[in-house]
Amino acid sequence: MNKAIIWSVCLCFFSSVLLGQTSTLSGVVTDEVSGDALIGATITVGTTGTVTDLDGKYALALENGDYSIQFSYVGYATQTINVSIKGDQTLDIAMGSSLMLDEIVVTADIAIERETPVAFSNIPSIKIEEELGAQDIPMLLNSTPGAYATEAGGGDGDARISIRGFDQRYVAVMLDGIPVNDMENGEVYWSNWFGLDLVTQTMQVQRGLGASKISVPAVGGTINILTKGIDAKKSLRVRQEIGNNGYTRTTMGLTTGRLKNGWGVSLAGSYKQGNGWVDGNFTQGFFYYARVDKQLGDHLLSVSGFGAPQKHGQRPFSAEAGQVDTAYARSIGVPAYVNEELNIKNKGRRYNDAWGYRDGELLNTRQNYYHKPQFSLRHSWQASDKLYWSNVAYLSIGNGGGVAVDGASIQRGDDDQLDIEQAIQGNQPTLFNPEGISNTILRSNRNNHFWYGMLSTLRYTINENMILSGGVDGRSYDGDHFREVYDLLGGSGWQEGQVSPNSPVLGVGDKYEYDYTGKVRSIGAFGLLEYKRNHWASFVNLSVANAQYGFIDNFSKFELPFVDVQTYTVKLGATYKFDTQNSLFVNTGILNKAQPYRNVIITNFWAPTVDAQVANNYENEDIRAVEVGYNYKSKRFSANVNTYYTFWGNKPLDRLPTIAEDESDPESNRIPVNIPGIDALHKGIEIDFVFKPVPNLSIEGLASIGDWTWQSGQVVEGVLPNGVAYTYEFDAAGVHVGDAAQLQIGGQIRYEPVKDFYVKINTTFFDNNYADFQPENLQGDNGGRESWKMPSYYLSSFHTGYYFKWNKVAMNVRANVLNVFNAVYLTDARDNDDFNSPSFTDFDAKSASVFYGQGRRWSLSLQASF
C-alpha cells in the first residue's frame, strides 16, 4: 500500500460529519479499597470508548440520549452503568471485586497494579483490536519491554516470542488460568490459537518469576490471556477483514453478558484464508468458541470449549542471505565469491524453495495441519466472606502434523521451484518398477496428544491484612508421535525408508520408521501468603511437585518405566507505596525445575539397537533470580523502571549432541546425550513510560537493555548404554546468548484529531541480536568464541480507525499497515549452519543461515455491532 492510498483512507475517515448536540461525560476511576487511580481503565459506549489518564480521569463526548457505559480493568470486576445524557455530567467509579473477579484472580494468576511485586504489562482488548491486523498475537508484544517476537519463516501461526532472552518454551502461556505449553517440550504453537482475539478480554504479560498460583512456574515470564464471560458487555459483532495477498477473514461474535436469571453465554466463530506474503505460505482456518456461565447464589459454574482447525504452508528452513538478496548479503559482510557459488540466489524476500505445481495448482511440500480443541469445566464458590474455592478441570485433544518430502529428492525447474510433476512422472510404472512403487512421497510427522488436568485453589482471608491461598495442580499427558505416508504422489505404494528391504508396501496413512508415545504426569501443591498493610504489600510463595516421564515404543512394545523427578519453588516479594505517585517493589526466588522430557528421556528411535534411554545426566535446573522495580505516576506522566538478575544453572540444551558408540567406526550409531552443567546469566534493565500532554494525545516509550551470557566451561564425563565411557569438553563462558535482541528501544504515538477517529504509529529498534547456536559446540580453538551479531533494524507500523453510527448500528472501520517503510531486515539466524551450500564455520555472515522479515503488508476491517 503506497502513501497515496494511506492518506486516501484517512481523508475518507475525516469526511464523516457528526450530527446532534453533544455533552461531556467525565469522571475518575479508582480502586474501591485503596482509592488509587486506575490508569488505563477502559470505558466503552457501544464500539467507541476511551481510557483513563494518569490520574484515572476520563472524558467522553456523547450526543444527548440514553447510554449503557461499561468500565473494565484487568483484575477488577467489569461494571455497566446506565446513564441519561442531557448536559455535561460527572460519573466517578470505584472498581473492586466480584465472584467472577475472584475466579479470575485465583485461577488466572493476575497481577494487580501497585500491589503485586512483579513487572508486568497489560494489553487491553482495545489495543488488540486496533493493532493486531492480520498478524499473530505474539507480534503485538514487541511493544512490551524485554519481549522479542518474530514470524520466523513467515507461516501463518508460526510466530515465536522470547522474554528477557528466554524463548517461549520457558514462558508460561495461560488461557483463563489453564496452561497451554506443550508438556513434552514447552512449545506454544500459535496457529492452534487463531481467533482468540475475538474473545480476549485482556492480556497480561508478567516478566520474570511472578507470583504464580501453579506448582511449576515459568522462568522467563507468564502470558495470561483472559476471555470474555458473564461480566462482559452484551453485544453482537460482525466483522469483515481483507488484506494483502488475498487475505480475507469473516468473524461473528455474540456475548449476552449477565442475564437476569444468572446465565451468560459467549459465542464466536471465524474463518480465514489467504495466499501468504511469503510464496507458498497459504493459510486456511476456522475458529469456534462457546462459553456458558451460570451463577447460582455464591456458586459460579462455567463450561467452555474452543478450537481452531487449520492448515498452512511453511518455509521451515533458514537459508544463506544471498539466496534471498545478494546486494543485502554483501552489505552485511558476505563476500561476493560466496554469493557467486550459490545454486539459488537473489530470489527476493518472498522466496520459498518448498513448493511447486501439481495439476496447475500450487502445492507446498511443507505444510502444518492441526486441530487442538480444548474444553474446561469450572466451579467457584464464595463459601463465606473469608473463604473462596475454585476448581478447574480441562481436556485437550490434539491431532495433526507436519508434511515433508521423503525418498528421492524432487528436482528443480528453471525457476528454482520444485518440479512436482516430474516427481509424479517418476513414480509411474516402468520396466524396473512394474508396480509403480513411489520413489518420492510426502510424509507426515504426526504429533497427537491426549491431555487432561485439574487445578483446585482455596483462598482464605485470615484478617484484613493477610490472605492465604493454596491448592493442587495435576496434569496427565500422552503424546503419540509417528511418521505416516501422507501422499504417494501418483505412485501405488511406498517402501523406501523401511528398516528391511523386504518390508511391506505401505499406503496412505500407514506408519513407518517410528511410532512411540511420550508420557508425562505431574502433580504438585502450592501455597501463597499475601500481606497488605498501609503502604506495604508482600507475598511468600512455596510449591513442590513431582514429574514423571515415560516412554513406549509402539512398534517394538519396548517400554521404559516412569522416571520420577521432584521439584520445588521458593519465591517472595514486597511492594512499598511511598505515596500516590511513587512505589517500589522487589522480588526474589529459587526454582528447582525438572529438565524437559527430551533431556531426560533420550528418544533415539532411529537406531536399531536403542529404542529409548534415560539420560545419564538429567540434574534439575537451578534458577535463582532477583528483581527490583520502581513505579512513578503523575497527572501527565507515568513510568516504570525494572532491573533483573537471573542465574540459570544447568540450563537444558535445545538440541542434544551425539556421541559415536564406536569412535573408530565412521558408520557407528551416534547416541544423543544430555550435557549437564551449562549455566547462563540474564541481567538487564527495562523502562517504559506514557506521557499525555493533552487528553487526545498519548506518547509511549520503552527501552530494554539486556546482557545475557553463557557462564560455562565444562569437561563432562559419561557412559553410553553400551558401557563405553566418553568425555565432552566445551567453553562458552562469557559468550552472548543468541536468538533474541538484547537491545530494544521503541515508542508509540496515538492521536485523536477529532472525536472517534484515531491515528497511531509504532516504531521499535532492535539490536545486539546474536545468531542462534549451541554453547556446547564451542570446543577447541573455537572455545569462548562469540556468535555472529546480526544487523540492527527498525520496524514501524501504522494504525488508524474511525467509529460511527449507520442506521442506528455502531460501526468501526480500521486500517493497519505493518512494516510501513518496507524495511529489509533479518529476524532470525543460525550460526555455522552446515545445511548451507557452500557451508562455513567462521562465525560470521557467510556462515549463518537467516530468515528475512516480511515486507510491507496491509489490512482493512469493517465491524458492525448491534
Coordinates of C-alpha atoms in Angstrom, one line a residue, residues 330-689:
R330 CA 27.2 -8.0 0.5
S331 CA 26.1 -5.1 2.8
I332 CA 26.3 -7.3 5.9
G333 CA 29.6 -8.8 5.1
V334 CA 29.0 -11.8 2.8
P335 CA 31.9 -11.9 0.3
A336 CA 31.0 -11.7 -3.4
Y337 CA 32.5 -15.1 -4.2
V338 CA 30.2 -16.8 -1.7
N339 CA 27.2 -15.4 -3.4
E340 CA 28.5 -16.5 -6.8
E341 CA 28.8 -20.1 -5.6
L342 CA 25.2 -20.3 -4.6
N343 CA 23.0 -22.5 -6.7
I344 CA 19.9 -20.4 -5.9
K345 CA 20.5 -16.7 -5.4
N346 CA 18.8 -13.3 -5.3
K347 CA 15.3 -14.7 -5.3
G348 CA 13.7 -11.9 -3.2
R349 CA 12.2 -11.9 0.3
R350 CA 9.1 -13.8 -0.7
Y351 CA 11.1 -16.8 -2.0
N352 CA 10.2 -20.2 -0.6
D353 CA 12.0 -23.2 -2.0
A354 CA 9.5 -25.8 -0.7
W355 CA 6.7 -25.6 -3.3
G356 CA 5.8 -26.3 -6.9
Y357 CA 2.8 -27.0 -9.1
R358 CA 0.6 -30.1 -9.3
D359 CA -2.1 -30.2 -11.9
G360 CA -1.8 -26.5 -12.3
E361 CA -2.4 -25.8 -8.5
L362 CA 0.3 -24.7 -6.1
L363 CA 1.5 -27.4 -3.7
N364 CA 3.7 -26.6 -0.8
T365 CA 5.5 -29.7 0.3
R366 CA 6.0 -28.2 3.8
Q367 CA 2.6 -27.9 5.5
N368 CA 1.3 -27.8 9.0
Y369 CA -2.2 -29.0 9.8
Y370 CA -3.6 -29.3 13.3
H371 CA -6.7 -29.2 15.4
K372 CA -6.4 -28.9 19.2
P373 CA -9.9 -28.4 20.8
Q374 CA -9.8 -27.5 24.5
F375 CA -12.6 -27.9 26.9
S376 CA -12.9 -26.8 30.5
L377 CA -15.4 -27.1 33.4
R378 CA -15.1 -24.5 36.2
H379 CA -16.7 -24.2 39.6
S380 CA -16.1 -21.5 42.1
W381 CA -17.8 -20.9 45.5
Q382 CA -17.7 -18.0 47.8
A383 CA -18.3 -20.1 50.9
S384 CA -18.1 -17.1 53.2
D385 CA -16.7 -13.6 53.4
K386 CA -13.4 -15.2 54.1
L387 CA -13.3 -18.5 52.2
Y388 CA -13.2 -18.9 48.4
W389 CA -12.8 -22.1 46.5
S390 CA -12.1 -22.6 42.8
N391 CA -11.9 -25.8 40.7
V392 CA -11.0 -26.2 37.1
A393 CA -10.9 -29.4 35.1
Y394 CA -9.7 -29.3 31.5
L395 CA -9.2 -31.5 28.5
S396 CA -7.1 -31.0 25.3
I397 CA -7.2 -33.4 22.3
G398 CA -4.6 -32.6 19.6
N399 CA -4.4 -34.2 16.1
G400 CA -2.2 -33.2 13.2
G401 CA 1.3 -33.0 12.0
G402 CA 3.8 -31.5 9.5
V403 CA 4.3 -32.6 5.9
A404 CA 7.7 -33.0 4.2
V405 CA 9.3 -34.8 1.2
D406 CA 10.6 -38.4 1.8
G407 CA 12.6 -40.7 -0.6
A408 CA 14.3 -39.4 -3.7
S409 CA 14.6 -35.6 -3.7
I410 CA 12.4 -33.6 -6.1
Q411 CA 14.4 -31.9 -8.8
R412 CA 14.0 -28.1 -9.5
G413 CA 13.0 -26.4 -12.7
D414 CA 14.4 -23.4 -14.4
D415 CA 12.6 -21.1 -11.9
D416 CA 14.3 -22.9 -9.0
Q417 CA 10.9 -24.2 -7.7
L418 CA 10.2 -27.9 -7.2
D419 CA 9.2 -29.9 -10.3
I420 CA 6.5 -31.9 -8.7
E421 CA 5.0 -33.1 -12.0
Q422 CA 8.4 -34.6 -12.8
A423 CA 8.4 -36.4 -9.5
I424 CA 4.9 -37.8 -10.1
Q425 CA 6.0 -39.0 -13.5
G426 CA 9.0 -40.7 -11.9
N427 CA 6.6 -42.7 -9.7
Q428 CA 4.8 -44.3 -12.6
P429 CA 5.3 -48.0 -13.6
T430 CA 8.5 -48.8 -15.5
L431 CA 10.3 -51.9 -16.6
F432 CA 12.2 -51.9 -13.4
N433 CA 9.3 -50.8 -11.3
P434 CA 6.3 -52.5 -12.8
E435 CA 4.1 -51.9 -9.7
G436 CA 4.7 -48.1 -9.8
I437 CA 6.0 -48.0 -6.2
S438 CA 6.8 -44.4 -5.4
N439 CA 10.3 -43.2 -5.4
T440 CA 9.2 -39.9 -3.8
I441 CA 6.3 -39.3 -1.4
L442 CA 5.1 -36.7 1.0
R443 CA 5.2 -37.9 4.6
S444 CA 3.6 -36.5 7.7
N445 CA 5.3 -36.4 11.1
R446 CA 2.3 -36.7 13.4
N447 CA 2.1 -35.4 16.9
N448 CA -1.2 -36.2 18.5
H449 CA -1.9 -35.8 22.2
F450 CA -4.5 -36.5 24.9
W451 CA -4.1 -34.1 27.8
Y452 CA -6.2 -33.5 30.9
G453 CA -5.7 -31.8 34.2
M454 CA -7.2 -30.1 37.2
L455 CA -6.4 -27.1 39.3
S456 CA -8.0 -26.6 42.7
T457 CA -7.4 -23.5 44.7
L458 CA -8.6 -22.3 48.1
R459 CA -8.2 -18.7 49.3
Y460 CA -8.8 -17.8 52.9
T461 CA -8.8 -14.2 54.3
I462 CA -7.2 -14.5 57.7
N463 CA -7.8 -10.9 58.6
E464 CA -7.9 -7.5 56.9
N465 CA -4.1 -7.7 56.3
M466 CA -3.4 -11.4 55.4
I467 CA -4.7 -13.8 52.7
L468 CA -3.6 -17.4 52.5
S469 CA -4.0 -19.3 49.2
G470 CA -3.2 -22.9 48.4
G471 CA -4.1 -25.7 46.1
V472 CA -3.1 -28.7 44.0
D473 CA -2.2 -28.8 40.3
G474 CA -2.4 -32.2 38.5
R475 CA -1.8 -32.9 34.8
S476 CA -1.6 -36.1 32.6
Y477 CA -0.3 -36.1 29.0
D478 CA 0.2 -38.8 26.4
G479 CA 1.8 -37.6 23.2
D480 CA 1.7 -40.0 20.2
H481 CA 4.5 -39.4 17.7
F482 CA 4.7 -41.3 14.4
R483 CA 5.6 -41.0 10.8
E484 CA 3.0 -41.9 8.2
V485 CA 2.5 -41.8 4.4
Y486 CA 0.7 -38.6 3.5
D487 CA 0.7 -38.5 -0.3
L488 CA 2.1 -41.1 -2.7
L489 CA 2.5 -38.5 -5.5
G490 CA 0.9 -40.7 -8.1
G491 CA 2.5 -44.0 -7.1
S492 CA 0.8 -47.2 -5.9
G493 CA 2.7 -47.7 -2.6
W494 CA 5.8 -46.9 -0.6
Q495 CA 8.8 -49.0 0.6
E496 CA 11.7 -46.6 1.0
G497 CA 12.8 -45.7 4.5
Q498 CA 11.9 -49.1 5.9
V499 CA 14.4 -50.9 8.1
S500 CA 14.3 -54.0 5.9
P501 CA 14.3 -54.0 2.1
N502 CA 11.7 -56.8 2.2
S503 CA 9.3 -54.6 4.2
P504 CA 5.6 -54.5 3.0
V505 CA 4.3 -51.9 0.6
L506 CA 2.6 -49.1 2.5
G507 CA -0.4 -47.0 1.6
V508 CA -1.6 -43.5 2.6
G509 CA -2.0 -43.4 6.4
D510 CA 0.3 -46.3 7.1
K511 CA 3.0 -45.8 9.8
Y512 CA 6.7 -46.3 9.3
E513 CA 10.2 -45.6 10.8
Y514 CA 8.9 -44.7 14.3
D515 CA 5.8 -44.8 16.4
Y516 CA 6.2 -44.0 20.1
T517 CA 4.2 -42.4 23.0
G518 CA 5.8 -39.9 25.3
K519 CA 4.1 -39.9 28.8
V520 CA 4.2 -37.0 31.2
R521 CA 2.5 -36.9 34.6
S522 CA 2.7 -34.1 37.1
I523 CA 1.2 -33.5 40.5
G524 CA 2.0 -30.7 42.8
A525 CA 0.9 -28.4 45.6
F526 CA 1.4 -24.7 46.2
G527 CA 0.8 -22.1 48.8
L528 CA 0.8 -18.3 48.7
L529 CA 0.7 -16.0 51.7
E530 CA -0.1 -12.3 51.0
Y531 CA 0.2 -9.5 53.5
K532 CA -1.1 -6.0 52.9
R533 CA -1.0 -3.1 55.4
N534 CA -0.9 0.6 55.0
H535 CA 1.8 1.2 52.3
W536 CA 3.0 -2.4 52.2
A537 CA 2.0 -5.4 50.0
S538 CA 4.1 -8.6 50.1
F539 CA 3.9 -12.3 49.4
V540 CA 5.6 -15.6 50.1
N541 CA 5.1 -18.4 47.6
L542 CA 6.1 -22.1 48.1
S543 CA 5.5 -25.1 45.8
V544 CA 6.5 -28.7 45.4
A545 CA 5.8 -31.0 42.5
N546 CA 6.6 -34.5 41.2
A547 CA 7.0 -35.0 37.5
Q548 CA 7.0 -38.5 35.8
Y549 CA 8.4 -39.2 32.4
G550 CA 7.6 -42.4 30.5
F551 CA 8.1 -43.9 27.0
I552 CA 6.5 -46.7 24.9
D553 CA 7.7 -47.8 21.5
N554 CA 4.5 -48.9 19.8
F555 CA 6.4 -50.9 17.1
S556 CA 8.6 -53.0 19.4
K557 CA 6.4 -52.7 22.5
F558 CA 9.5 -51.6 24.4
E559 CA 8.5 -49.6 27.5
L560 CA 10.6 -47.6 29.9
P561 CA 9.3 -47.4 33.4
F562 CA 8.4 -43.9 34.7
V563 CA 11.2 -41.7 35.8
D564 CA 10.3 -39.5 38.9
V565 CA 11.7 -36.0 39.2
Q566 CA 11.0 -33.9 42.3
T567 CA 11.0 -30.1 42.1
Y568 CA 10.4 -27.1 44.4
T569 CA 10.0 -23.4 44.3
V570 CA 10.5 -20.6 46.9
K571 CA 9.5 -17.0 45.9
L572 CA 8.9 -13.9 47.9
G573 CA 8.5 -10.2 47.2
A574 CA 7.2 -6.9 48.5
T575 CA 5.8 -3.5 47.3
Y576 CA 6.1 -0.3 49.2
K577 CA 3.9 2.7 48.1
F578 CA 5.6 5.9 49.3
D579 CA 2.6 8.0 48.3
T580 CA 0.0 8.2 45.4
Q581 CA 2.8 8.7 42.9
N582 CA 5.8 6.6 43.9
S583 CA 6.2 2.9 44.7
L584 CA 9.0 0.4 44.8
F585 CA 9.0 -3.4 44.6
V586 CA 11.5 -6.2 45.0
N587 CA 11.1 -10.0 44.5
T588 CA 13.4 -12.9 44.5
G589 CA 13.1 -16.7 44.2
I590 CA 14.7 -20.1 43.7
L591 CA 13.3 -22.5 41.2
N592 CA 14.4 -26.1 41.2
K593 CA 12.9 -27.3 38.0
A594 CA 12.8 -30.6 36.0
Q595 CA 14.5 -30.6 32.7
P596 CA 12.3 -31.1 29.6
Y597 CA 11.1 -34.5 28.6
R598 CA 13.6 -34.9 25.7
N599 CA 16.5 -34.1 28.0
V600 CA 15.5 -36.9 30.5
I601 CA 14.2 -39.5 28.0
I602 CA 16.5 -39.8 25.1
T603 CA 14.4 -41.0 22.2
N604 CA 16.9 -42.4 19.8
F605 CA 14.3 -44.4 17.9
W606 CA 16.1 -44.4 14.6
A607 CA 19.0 -46.5 15.9
P608 CA 18.1 -50.3 15.7
T609 CA 20.0 -51.1 19.0
V610 CA 18.3 -48.4 21.2
D611 CA 14.6 -47.6 21.5
A612 CA 15.0 -45.0 24.2
Q613 CA 17.1 -44.5 27.3
V614 CA 17.1 -42.5 30.5
A615 CA 19.7 -39.8 30.2
N616 CA 23.0 -40.4 32.1
N617 CA 22.7 -36.8 33.4
Y618 CA 19.5 -35.0 34.0
E619 CA 20.1 -32.9 37.0
N620 CA 17.4 -30.4 37.8
E621 CA 17.6 -26.9 36.5
D622 CA 18.5 -24.4 39.3
I623 CA 17.3 -20.9 38.7
R624 CA 18.0 -18.0 41.1
A625 CA 16.6 -14.6 40.4
V626 CA 16.1 -11.2 41.9
E627 CA 14.3 -8.1 40.6
V628 CA 13.8 -4.5 41.7
G629 CA 11.2 -2.2 40.2
Y630 CA 10.1 1.4 40.6
N631 CA 6.8 3.0 39.5
Y632 CA 6.0 6.7 39.2
K633 CA 2.8 8.3 38.1
S634 CA 1.6 11.9 37.9
K635 CA -1.0 13.9 36.2
R636 CA 0.5 13.6 32.7
F637 CA 3.4 11.2 33.0
S638 CA 3.8 7.6 34.3
A639 CA 6.9 5.4 34.2
N640 CA 8.2 2.0 35.3
V641 CA 11.8 1.0 35.7
N642 CA 12.7 -2.6 36.4
T643 CA 16.1 -4.3 36.8
Y644 CA 16.6 -8.1 36.9
Y645 CA 19.3 -10.6 37.6
T646 CA 18.6 -14.3 36.7
F647 CA 21.1 -17.0 37.0
W648 CA 20.1 -20.3 35.3
G649 CA 22.2 -23.2 36.4
N650 CA 22.2 -26.5 34.4
K651 CA 20.2 -25.0 31.6
P652 CA 19.0 -27.7 29.2
L653 CA 20.2 -27.8 25.6
D654 CA 17.8 -27.2 22.7
R655 CA 19.4 -29.9 20.5
L656 CA 21.2 -32.8 22.1
P657 CA 24.8 -33.5 20.9
T658 CA 25.6 -37.1 19.8
I659 CA 28.4 -39.4 20.7
A660 CA 29.6 -42.3 18.4
E661 CA 29.1 -45.7 20.1
D662 CA 32.5 -46.7 18.5
E663 CA 34.8 -43.7 17.7
S664 CA 36.9 -45.9 15.4
D665 CA 33.9 -46.8 13.2
P666 CA 32.7 -43.9 11.0
E667 CA 29.4 -45.8 10.4
S668 CA 28.8 -46.3 14.1
N669 CA 25.5 -45.2 15.6
R670 CA 25.6 -41.9 17.2
I671 CA 23.8 -41.7 20.6
P672 CA 22.2 -38.4 21.8
V673 CA 23.4 -37.4 25.3
N674 CA 22.3 -34.7 27.7
I675 CA 25.1 -32.4 28.8
P676 CA 24.8 -31.0 32.3
G677 CA 26.4 -28.0 33.9
I678 CA 25.6 -25.4 31.3
D679 CA 24.9 -22.1 33.0
A680 CA 23.6 -18.8 31.8
L681 CA 23.2 -15.3 33.3
H682 CA 20.4 -12.9 32.2
K683 CA 20.5 -9.4 33.6
G684 CA 19.2 -6.1 32.4
I685 CA 17.1 -3.0 32.8
E686 CA 13.6 -2.2 31.4
I687 CA 12.0 1.2 31.2
D688 CA 8.5 2.1 29.9
F689 CA 6.5 5.3 30.1

